[in-house]
XYZ file of C-alpha atoms in Angstrom:
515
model
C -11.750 26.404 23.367
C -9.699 29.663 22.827
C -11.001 31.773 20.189
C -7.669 31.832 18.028
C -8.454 27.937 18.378
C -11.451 28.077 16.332
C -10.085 30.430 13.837
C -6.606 28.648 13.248
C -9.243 25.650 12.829
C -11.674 27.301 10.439
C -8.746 28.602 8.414
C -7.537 25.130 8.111
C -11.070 23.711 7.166
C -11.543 26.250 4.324
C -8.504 25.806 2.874
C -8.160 21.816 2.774
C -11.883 21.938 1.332
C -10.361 24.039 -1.395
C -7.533 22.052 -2.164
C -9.242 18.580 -2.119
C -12.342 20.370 -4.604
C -9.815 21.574 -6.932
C -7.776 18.620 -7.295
C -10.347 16.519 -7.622
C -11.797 18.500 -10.199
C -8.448 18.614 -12.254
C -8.061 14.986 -11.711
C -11.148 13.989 -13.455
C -10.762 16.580 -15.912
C -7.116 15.776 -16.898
C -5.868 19.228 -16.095
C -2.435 20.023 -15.505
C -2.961 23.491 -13.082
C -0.097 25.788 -14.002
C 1.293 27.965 -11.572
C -1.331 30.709 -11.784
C -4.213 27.888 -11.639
C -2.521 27.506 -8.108
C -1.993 30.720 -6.895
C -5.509 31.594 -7.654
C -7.369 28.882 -6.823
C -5.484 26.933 -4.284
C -4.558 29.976 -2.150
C -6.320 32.860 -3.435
C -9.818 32.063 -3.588
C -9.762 30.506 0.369
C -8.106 33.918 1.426
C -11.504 35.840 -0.552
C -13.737 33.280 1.443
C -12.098 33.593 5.271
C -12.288 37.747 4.349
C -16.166 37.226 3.814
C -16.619 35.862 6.606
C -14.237 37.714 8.755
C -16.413 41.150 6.885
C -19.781 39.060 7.778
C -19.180 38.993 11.514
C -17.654 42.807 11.736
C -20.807 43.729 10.156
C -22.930 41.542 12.794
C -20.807 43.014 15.171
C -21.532 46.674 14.277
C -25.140 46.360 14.076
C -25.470 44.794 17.714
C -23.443 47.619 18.544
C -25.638 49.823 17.088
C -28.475 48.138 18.318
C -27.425 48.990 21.727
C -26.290 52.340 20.942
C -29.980 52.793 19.855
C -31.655 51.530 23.114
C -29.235 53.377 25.271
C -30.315 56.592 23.461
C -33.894 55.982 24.123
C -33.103 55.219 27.996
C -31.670 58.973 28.228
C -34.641 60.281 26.390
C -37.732 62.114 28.593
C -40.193 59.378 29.281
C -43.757 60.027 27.073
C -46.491 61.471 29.397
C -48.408 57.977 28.816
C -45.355 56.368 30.911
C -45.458 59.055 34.093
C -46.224 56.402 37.316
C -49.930 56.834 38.535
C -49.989 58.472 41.560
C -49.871 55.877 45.129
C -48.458 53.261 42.833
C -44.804 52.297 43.427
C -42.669 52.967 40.141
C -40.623 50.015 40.876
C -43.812 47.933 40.531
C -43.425 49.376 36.439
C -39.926 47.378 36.037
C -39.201 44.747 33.904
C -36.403 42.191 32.497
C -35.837 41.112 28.741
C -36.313 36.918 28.136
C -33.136 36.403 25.996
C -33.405 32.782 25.767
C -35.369 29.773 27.134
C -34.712 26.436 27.538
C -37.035 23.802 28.395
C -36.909 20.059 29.374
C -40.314 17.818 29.126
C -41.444 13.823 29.136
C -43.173 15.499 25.512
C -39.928 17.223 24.128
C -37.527 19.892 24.585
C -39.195 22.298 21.988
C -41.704 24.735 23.802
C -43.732 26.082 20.647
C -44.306 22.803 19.814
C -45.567 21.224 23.037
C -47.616 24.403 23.520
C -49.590 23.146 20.367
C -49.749 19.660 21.588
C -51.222 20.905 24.697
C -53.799 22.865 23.263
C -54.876 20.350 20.304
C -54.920 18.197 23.446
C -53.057 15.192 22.049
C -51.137 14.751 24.746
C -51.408 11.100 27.239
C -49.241 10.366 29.603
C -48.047 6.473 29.730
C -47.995 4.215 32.306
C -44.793 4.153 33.947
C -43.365 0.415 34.763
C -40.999 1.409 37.681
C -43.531 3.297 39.318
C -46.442 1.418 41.040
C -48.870 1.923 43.679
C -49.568 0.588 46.333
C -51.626 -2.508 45.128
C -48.514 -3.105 42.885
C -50.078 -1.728 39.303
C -48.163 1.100 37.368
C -49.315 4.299 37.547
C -49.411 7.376 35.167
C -45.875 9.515 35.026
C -44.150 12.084 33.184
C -41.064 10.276 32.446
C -38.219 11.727 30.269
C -36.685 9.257 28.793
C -32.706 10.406 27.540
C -31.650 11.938 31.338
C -28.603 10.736 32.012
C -28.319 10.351 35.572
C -25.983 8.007 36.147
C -23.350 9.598 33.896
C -24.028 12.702 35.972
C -23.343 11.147 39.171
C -20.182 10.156 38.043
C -19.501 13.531 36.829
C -20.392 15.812 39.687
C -18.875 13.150 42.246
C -15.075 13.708 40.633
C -15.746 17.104 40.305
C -17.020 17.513 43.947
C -13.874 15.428 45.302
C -11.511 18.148 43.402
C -13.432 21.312 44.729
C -14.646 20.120 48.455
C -12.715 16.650 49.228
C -12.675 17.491 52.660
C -16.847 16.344 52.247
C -17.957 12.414 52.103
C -19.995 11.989 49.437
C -23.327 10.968 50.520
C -25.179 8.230 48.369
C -28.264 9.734 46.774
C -31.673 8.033 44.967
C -31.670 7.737 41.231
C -34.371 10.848 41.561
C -31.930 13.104 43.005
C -29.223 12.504 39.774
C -32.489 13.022 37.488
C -32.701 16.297 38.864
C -28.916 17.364 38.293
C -29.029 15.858 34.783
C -31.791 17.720 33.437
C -30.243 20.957 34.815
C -27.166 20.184 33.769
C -28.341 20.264 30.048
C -30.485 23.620 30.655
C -27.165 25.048 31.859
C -24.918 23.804 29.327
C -27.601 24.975 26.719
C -28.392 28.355 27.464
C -24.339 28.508 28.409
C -23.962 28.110 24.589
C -26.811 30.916 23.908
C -24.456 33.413 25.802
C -21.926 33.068 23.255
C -24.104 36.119 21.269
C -22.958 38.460 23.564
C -21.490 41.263 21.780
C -18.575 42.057 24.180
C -17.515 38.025 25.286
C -15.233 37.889 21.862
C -13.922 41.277 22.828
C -13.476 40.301 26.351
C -11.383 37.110 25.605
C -9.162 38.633 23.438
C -8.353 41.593 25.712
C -5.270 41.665 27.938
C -5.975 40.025 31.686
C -5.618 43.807 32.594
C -7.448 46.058 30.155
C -10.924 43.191 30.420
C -12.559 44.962 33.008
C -12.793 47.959 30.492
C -14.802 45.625 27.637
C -18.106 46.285 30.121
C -19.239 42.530 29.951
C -21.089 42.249 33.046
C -21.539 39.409 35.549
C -23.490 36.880 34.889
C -25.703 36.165 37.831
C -26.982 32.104 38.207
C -29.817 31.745 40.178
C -30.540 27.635 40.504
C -33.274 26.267 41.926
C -33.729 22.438 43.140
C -35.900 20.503 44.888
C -37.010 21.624 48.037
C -35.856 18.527 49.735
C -32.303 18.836 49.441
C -30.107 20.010 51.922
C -29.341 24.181 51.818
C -25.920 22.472 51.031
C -26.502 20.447 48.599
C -28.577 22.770 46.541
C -25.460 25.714 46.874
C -22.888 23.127 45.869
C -24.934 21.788 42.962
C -25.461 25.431 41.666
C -21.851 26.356 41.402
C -21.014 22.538 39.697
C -23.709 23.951 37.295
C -21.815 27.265 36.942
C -19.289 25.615 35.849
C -21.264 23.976 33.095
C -21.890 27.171 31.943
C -18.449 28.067 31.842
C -17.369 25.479 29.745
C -19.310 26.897 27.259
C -17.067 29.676 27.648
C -18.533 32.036 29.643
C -15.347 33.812 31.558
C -15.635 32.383 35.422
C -14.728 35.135 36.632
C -17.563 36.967 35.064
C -20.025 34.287 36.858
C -21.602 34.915 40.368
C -23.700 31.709 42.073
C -26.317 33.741 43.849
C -26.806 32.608 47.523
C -30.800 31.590 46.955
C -29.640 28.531 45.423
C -29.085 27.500 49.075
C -31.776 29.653 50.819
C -35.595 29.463 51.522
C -37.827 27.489 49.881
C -40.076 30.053 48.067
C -42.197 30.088 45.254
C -39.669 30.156 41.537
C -41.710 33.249 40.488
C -40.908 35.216 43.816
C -37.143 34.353 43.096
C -37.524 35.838 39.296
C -39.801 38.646 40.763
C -36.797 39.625 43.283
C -34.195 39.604 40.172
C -36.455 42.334 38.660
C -36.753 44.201 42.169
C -32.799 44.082 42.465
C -31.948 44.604 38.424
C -31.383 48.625 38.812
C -31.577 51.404 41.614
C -34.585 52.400 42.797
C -33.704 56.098 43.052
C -33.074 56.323 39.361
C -36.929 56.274 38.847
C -36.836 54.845 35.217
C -40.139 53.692 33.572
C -38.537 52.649 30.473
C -37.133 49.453 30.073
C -33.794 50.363 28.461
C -32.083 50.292 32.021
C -28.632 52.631 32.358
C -26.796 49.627 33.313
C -26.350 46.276 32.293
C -27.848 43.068 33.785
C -27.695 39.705 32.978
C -28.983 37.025 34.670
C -29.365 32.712 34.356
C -32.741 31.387 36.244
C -32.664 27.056 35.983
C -35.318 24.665 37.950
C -35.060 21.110 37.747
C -36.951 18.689 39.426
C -37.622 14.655 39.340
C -40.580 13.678 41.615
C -39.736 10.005 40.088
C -39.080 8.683 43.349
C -41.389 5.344 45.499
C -41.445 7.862 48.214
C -43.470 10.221 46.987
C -45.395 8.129 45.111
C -46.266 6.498 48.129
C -46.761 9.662 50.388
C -49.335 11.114 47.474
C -50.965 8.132 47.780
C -51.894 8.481 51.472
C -52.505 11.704 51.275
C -55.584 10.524 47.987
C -53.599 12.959 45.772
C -52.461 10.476 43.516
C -53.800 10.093 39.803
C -54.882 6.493 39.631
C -56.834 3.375 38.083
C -60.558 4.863 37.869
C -60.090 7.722 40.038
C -60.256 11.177 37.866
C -58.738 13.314 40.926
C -54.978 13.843 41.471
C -51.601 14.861 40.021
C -48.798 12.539 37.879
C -45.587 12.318 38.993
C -43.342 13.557 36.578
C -39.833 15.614 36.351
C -39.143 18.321 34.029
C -36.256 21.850 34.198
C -36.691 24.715 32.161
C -34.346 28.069 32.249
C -34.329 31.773 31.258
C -31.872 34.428 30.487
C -32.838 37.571 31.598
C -31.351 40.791 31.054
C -31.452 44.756 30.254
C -33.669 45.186 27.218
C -30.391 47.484 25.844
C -28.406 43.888 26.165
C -31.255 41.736 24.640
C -30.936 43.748 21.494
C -27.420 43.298 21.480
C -27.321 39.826 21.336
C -29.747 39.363 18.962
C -33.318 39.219 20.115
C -34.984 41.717 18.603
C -38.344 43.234 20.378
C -38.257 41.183 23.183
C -40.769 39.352 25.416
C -40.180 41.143 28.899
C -41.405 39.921 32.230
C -42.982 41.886 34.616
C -43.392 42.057 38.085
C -44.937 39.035 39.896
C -47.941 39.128 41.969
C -48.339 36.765 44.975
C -50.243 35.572 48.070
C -50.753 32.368 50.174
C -53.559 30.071 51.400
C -53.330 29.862 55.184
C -55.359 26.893 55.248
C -54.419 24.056 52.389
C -56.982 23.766 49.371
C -56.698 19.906 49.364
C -58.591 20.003 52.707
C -61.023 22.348 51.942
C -64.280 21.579 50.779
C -64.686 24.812 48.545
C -61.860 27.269 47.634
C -62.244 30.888 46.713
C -61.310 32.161 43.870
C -60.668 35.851 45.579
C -56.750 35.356 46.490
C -55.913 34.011 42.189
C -58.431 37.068 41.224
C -56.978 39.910 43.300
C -53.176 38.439 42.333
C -54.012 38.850 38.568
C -55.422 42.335 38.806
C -52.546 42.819 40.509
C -49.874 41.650 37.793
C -52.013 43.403 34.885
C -52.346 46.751 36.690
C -48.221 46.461 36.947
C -47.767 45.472 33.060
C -50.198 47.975 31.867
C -52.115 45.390 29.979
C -55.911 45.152 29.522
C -57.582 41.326 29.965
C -59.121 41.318 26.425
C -54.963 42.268 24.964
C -54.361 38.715 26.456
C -53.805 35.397 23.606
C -53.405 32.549 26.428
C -53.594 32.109 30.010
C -50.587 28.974 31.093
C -51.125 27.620 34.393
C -49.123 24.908 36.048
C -51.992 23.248 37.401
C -53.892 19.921 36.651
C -57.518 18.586 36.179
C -58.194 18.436 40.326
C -61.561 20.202 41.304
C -60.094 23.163 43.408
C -57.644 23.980 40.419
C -59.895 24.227 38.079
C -62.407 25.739 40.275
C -59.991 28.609 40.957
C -58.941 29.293 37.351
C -62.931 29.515 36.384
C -63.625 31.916 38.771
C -60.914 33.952 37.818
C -61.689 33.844 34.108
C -64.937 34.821 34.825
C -64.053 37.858 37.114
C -61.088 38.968 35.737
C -60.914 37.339 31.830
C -64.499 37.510 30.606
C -63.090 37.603 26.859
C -61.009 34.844 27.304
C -61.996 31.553 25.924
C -60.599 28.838 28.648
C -61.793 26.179 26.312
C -59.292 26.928 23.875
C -57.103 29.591 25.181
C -55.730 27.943 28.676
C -52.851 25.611 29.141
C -52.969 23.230 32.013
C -49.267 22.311 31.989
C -49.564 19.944 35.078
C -52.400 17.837 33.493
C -50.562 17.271 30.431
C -47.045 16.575 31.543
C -47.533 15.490 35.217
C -45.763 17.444 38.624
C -42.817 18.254 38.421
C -43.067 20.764 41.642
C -40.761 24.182 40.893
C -39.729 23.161 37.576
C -43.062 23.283 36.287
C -43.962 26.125 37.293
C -41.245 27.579 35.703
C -41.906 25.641 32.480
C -45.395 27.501 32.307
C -43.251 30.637 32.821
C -41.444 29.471 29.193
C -44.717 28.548 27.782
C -45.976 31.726 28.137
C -42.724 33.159 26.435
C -43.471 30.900 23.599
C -47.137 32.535 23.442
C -46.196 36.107 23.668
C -43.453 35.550 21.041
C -45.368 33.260 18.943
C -48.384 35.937 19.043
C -47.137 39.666 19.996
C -49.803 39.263 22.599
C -49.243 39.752 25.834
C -49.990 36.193 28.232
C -50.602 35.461 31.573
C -48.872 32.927 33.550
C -50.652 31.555 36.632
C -49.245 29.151 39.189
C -51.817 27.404 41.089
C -50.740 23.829 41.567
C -49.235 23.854 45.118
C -51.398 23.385 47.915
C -50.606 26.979 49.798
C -48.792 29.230 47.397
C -50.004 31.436 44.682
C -48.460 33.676 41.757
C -49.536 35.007 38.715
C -47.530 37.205 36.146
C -47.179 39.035 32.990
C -45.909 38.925 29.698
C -45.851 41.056 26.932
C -43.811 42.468 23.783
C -41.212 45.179 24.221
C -42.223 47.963 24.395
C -44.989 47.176 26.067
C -48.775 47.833 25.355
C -49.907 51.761 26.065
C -53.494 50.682 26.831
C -54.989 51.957 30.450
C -54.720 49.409 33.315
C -57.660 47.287 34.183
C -59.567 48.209 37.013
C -58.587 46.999 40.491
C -60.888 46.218 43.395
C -60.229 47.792 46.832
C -59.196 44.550 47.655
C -56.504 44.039 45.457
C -53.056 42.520 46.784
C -51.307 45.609 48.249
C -47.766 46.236 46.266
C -44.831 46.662 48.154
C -40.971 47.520 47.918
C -38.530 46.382 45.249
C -37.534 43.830 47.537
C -40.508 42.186 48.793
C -42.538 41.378 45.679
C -46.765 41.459 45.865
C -48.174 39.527 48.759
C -51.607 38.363 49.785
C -53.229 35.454 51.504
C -56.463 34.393 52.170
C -57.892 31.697 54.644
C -59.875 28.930 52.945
């Protein structure tokens, strides 16, 4: 809907609530309005309200823009000597994006301060799911959300995928599969609407076709990321129907680039965000402060539904199912979160005010699986988090909460003990540690990314920095970093000589480890 749309309707509003107040009033009073009684009330005072508000948004306006005219003044400023890059440590390792928004979808709510409480007042039980059963027929444990409209969905992306690609036969797909595209569907359309607090779009929409490219709204950038079992094709295609979710919001399409990783390699959701950071400014501008010279704006969704008989049944084989007596294994469950990301100059702008950044990513591999090992080290999750503190600049006791995608199983737990006690002494893990995958079942990508939001919620709840750590999959491991803009001056923990190795803006921190 056109902007002159909304005000032709809003005028209209205001000044039919006027009339039908007034008249009503001088009906049940007995009044017979003259014609000044008119003039001032029926036309005059709804002209004096529309001019408040049109002087309420100008001045909203003008302080965003001032806002940014603020941050932009402390990019060009000298960096403070506490800032200056340690020597043999790569200043790109120092960068960071602003969270603008999150957006989060769970079988315990869409509200991620409030499931972070129910999580840690551990409340939380997941049911038994009727359409789900094992393998001697009983119904198992799942993390089912219970509004996802998939088969609306279907209907939707099918008509929209014979008007963009006809010359493709639609291929029939499980009810998991529409989950999926549901749930990111309503991440999309909802942080779609949160872009609407840009500063410039108003400006931009209004502008002639051929003076918009001098408004400066950048390009959006939508990164989506979907189960790993769909086809490179599928995932690409679903990404730019998503797009255009966004854009019905009313963010410009032209102003809205599908990034190619939809549809590429299957890697890890916080290598994908830690690559967004590596490629948000140029490397040969060496800037340590987070006000970057030029804008960035980026959209990050996961969605997945592991809902599906088939991998219930190939957990099940593989004794990594949660069931009957057995206290071992994981829940399926399905679950999408989303981030905006941007500049910390544009994350004043439109509205967030000190914002959570997100720091570089730290992250290694298991050569050998840790479901088939009889004892896993904790030196790969240790040497990642010294890793992702020395880049933030925070010190383990400035941490509120550690949020880890993981469940209850023995090597997960294992693995976050040891690194609590090697790395977190101070922290409490009794009381200050989220297991997201014990409480809302495994999603796979989606929640690992929800842990990323749940940390958000933390730091912003708090003004602490938080740590999110990724340790459910049976190979892959990532931890990163949280904390309030600007972030904490404090002197970076120590690092063993065996800490991960950094590396350049493009390849984020690697190490592996053989169990």
């Amino acid at each position: 809907m056109s902007t002159w749309i909304k005000r032709g309707l809003l005028t209209v509003a205001v000044f039919l609530v006027t009339w039908v107040m007034f008249i009503t009033y001088w009906s049940g009073a007995n009044h017979m309005p003259d014609g000044g009684d008119v003039i001032l009330y029926l036309l005059v005072l709804p002209a004096v309200f529309l001019l408040l508000v049109w002087s309420i948004a100008k001045g909203r306006s003008a302080m965003a823009a001032a806002a940014a005219a603020k941050a932009a003044a402390a990019a060009a400023a000298p960096p403070p000597a506490a800032a200056v890059t340690e020597p043999g440590h790569s200043p790109e390792r120092k960068w960071t994006l602003a969270i603008v928004a999150t957006a989060l979808r769970s079988p315990f709510g869409a509200d991620a301060a409030d499931l972070l409480e129910q999580i840690k007042s551990q409340s939380l039980r997941l049911p038994l799911d009727g359409e789900l059963v094992n393998d001697q027929g009983m119904p198992i444990l799942a993390g089912r959300i219970s509004d996802v409209q998939g088969e609306e969905t279907r209907e939707i992306y099918q008509a929209w995928q014979q008007q963009h690609f006809p010359e493709q036969a639609l291929t029939p797909q499980d009810n998991a599969h529409w989950r999926s595209l549901a749930l990111a569907a309503d991440i999309a359309r909802e942080l779609g609407d949160r872009l609407q607090w840009h500063p410039l779009l108003e400006e931009y929409q209004d502008a002639p076709r051929h003076r918009q490219e001098e408004v400066g709204l950048p390009h959006l950038h939508l990164l989506v990321l979907l189960p790993p079992t769909w086809s490179s094709e599928q995932r690409m295609q679903a990404a730019r129907w998503l797009g255009d979710q966004v854009c019905q919001q009313g963010w410009p399409p032209e102003k809205l680039n599908v990034l190619p990783a939809a549809a590429g390699e299957n890697a890890h959701p916080l290598l994908h965000l830690d690559r967004l950071v590596a490629t948000s400014r140029d490397p040969r501008t060496q800037q340590p402060s987070p006000y970057l010279a030029s804008s960035y704006l980026a959209m990050v969704i996961a969605a997945q539904s592991n809902l599906d008989p088939e991998i219930v049944q190939a957990w099940q084989q593989d004794k990594q199912l949660l069931q009957g007596a057995q206290s071992i294994g994981k829940s399926p469950a399905e679950a999408a979160a989303g981030l905006i990301l941007a500049d910390t100059t544009q994350a004043l702008a439109m509205g967030t005010a000190d914002p959570v950044l997100l720091h570089r990513a730290s992250l290694g591999r298991h050569e050998q699986s840790v479901d088939q090992a009889r004892r896993v080290p904790g030196d790969l999750l240790i040497q990642l988090a010294q890793g992702a503190l020395r880049d933030a600049a925070i010190v383990p006791d400035q941490l509120a909460l550690l949020v880890s995608d993981g469940d209850y199983r023995a090597s997960r737990t294992d693995e976050i003990m040891k690194l609590g006690y090697a790395v977190l002494p101070e922290l409490d893990l009794g009381s200050q540690c989220v297991k997201l995958g014990a409480s809302c079942g495994s999603a796979g990508l989606a929640t690992a990314l929800s842990a990323l939001v749940l940390a958000h919620a933390a730091t912003d709840d708090s003004d602490q920095p938080s740590l999110c750590v990724c340790n459910e999959d049976a190979h892959q491991r990532a931890v990163v970093a949280l904390s309030r803009a600007p972030a904490i001056a404090a002197t970076p923990a120590p690092v063993s000589d065996s800490a991960a190795s950094t590396a350049t803006p493009a390849s984020p921190v690697t190490a592996s480890a053989t169990v």
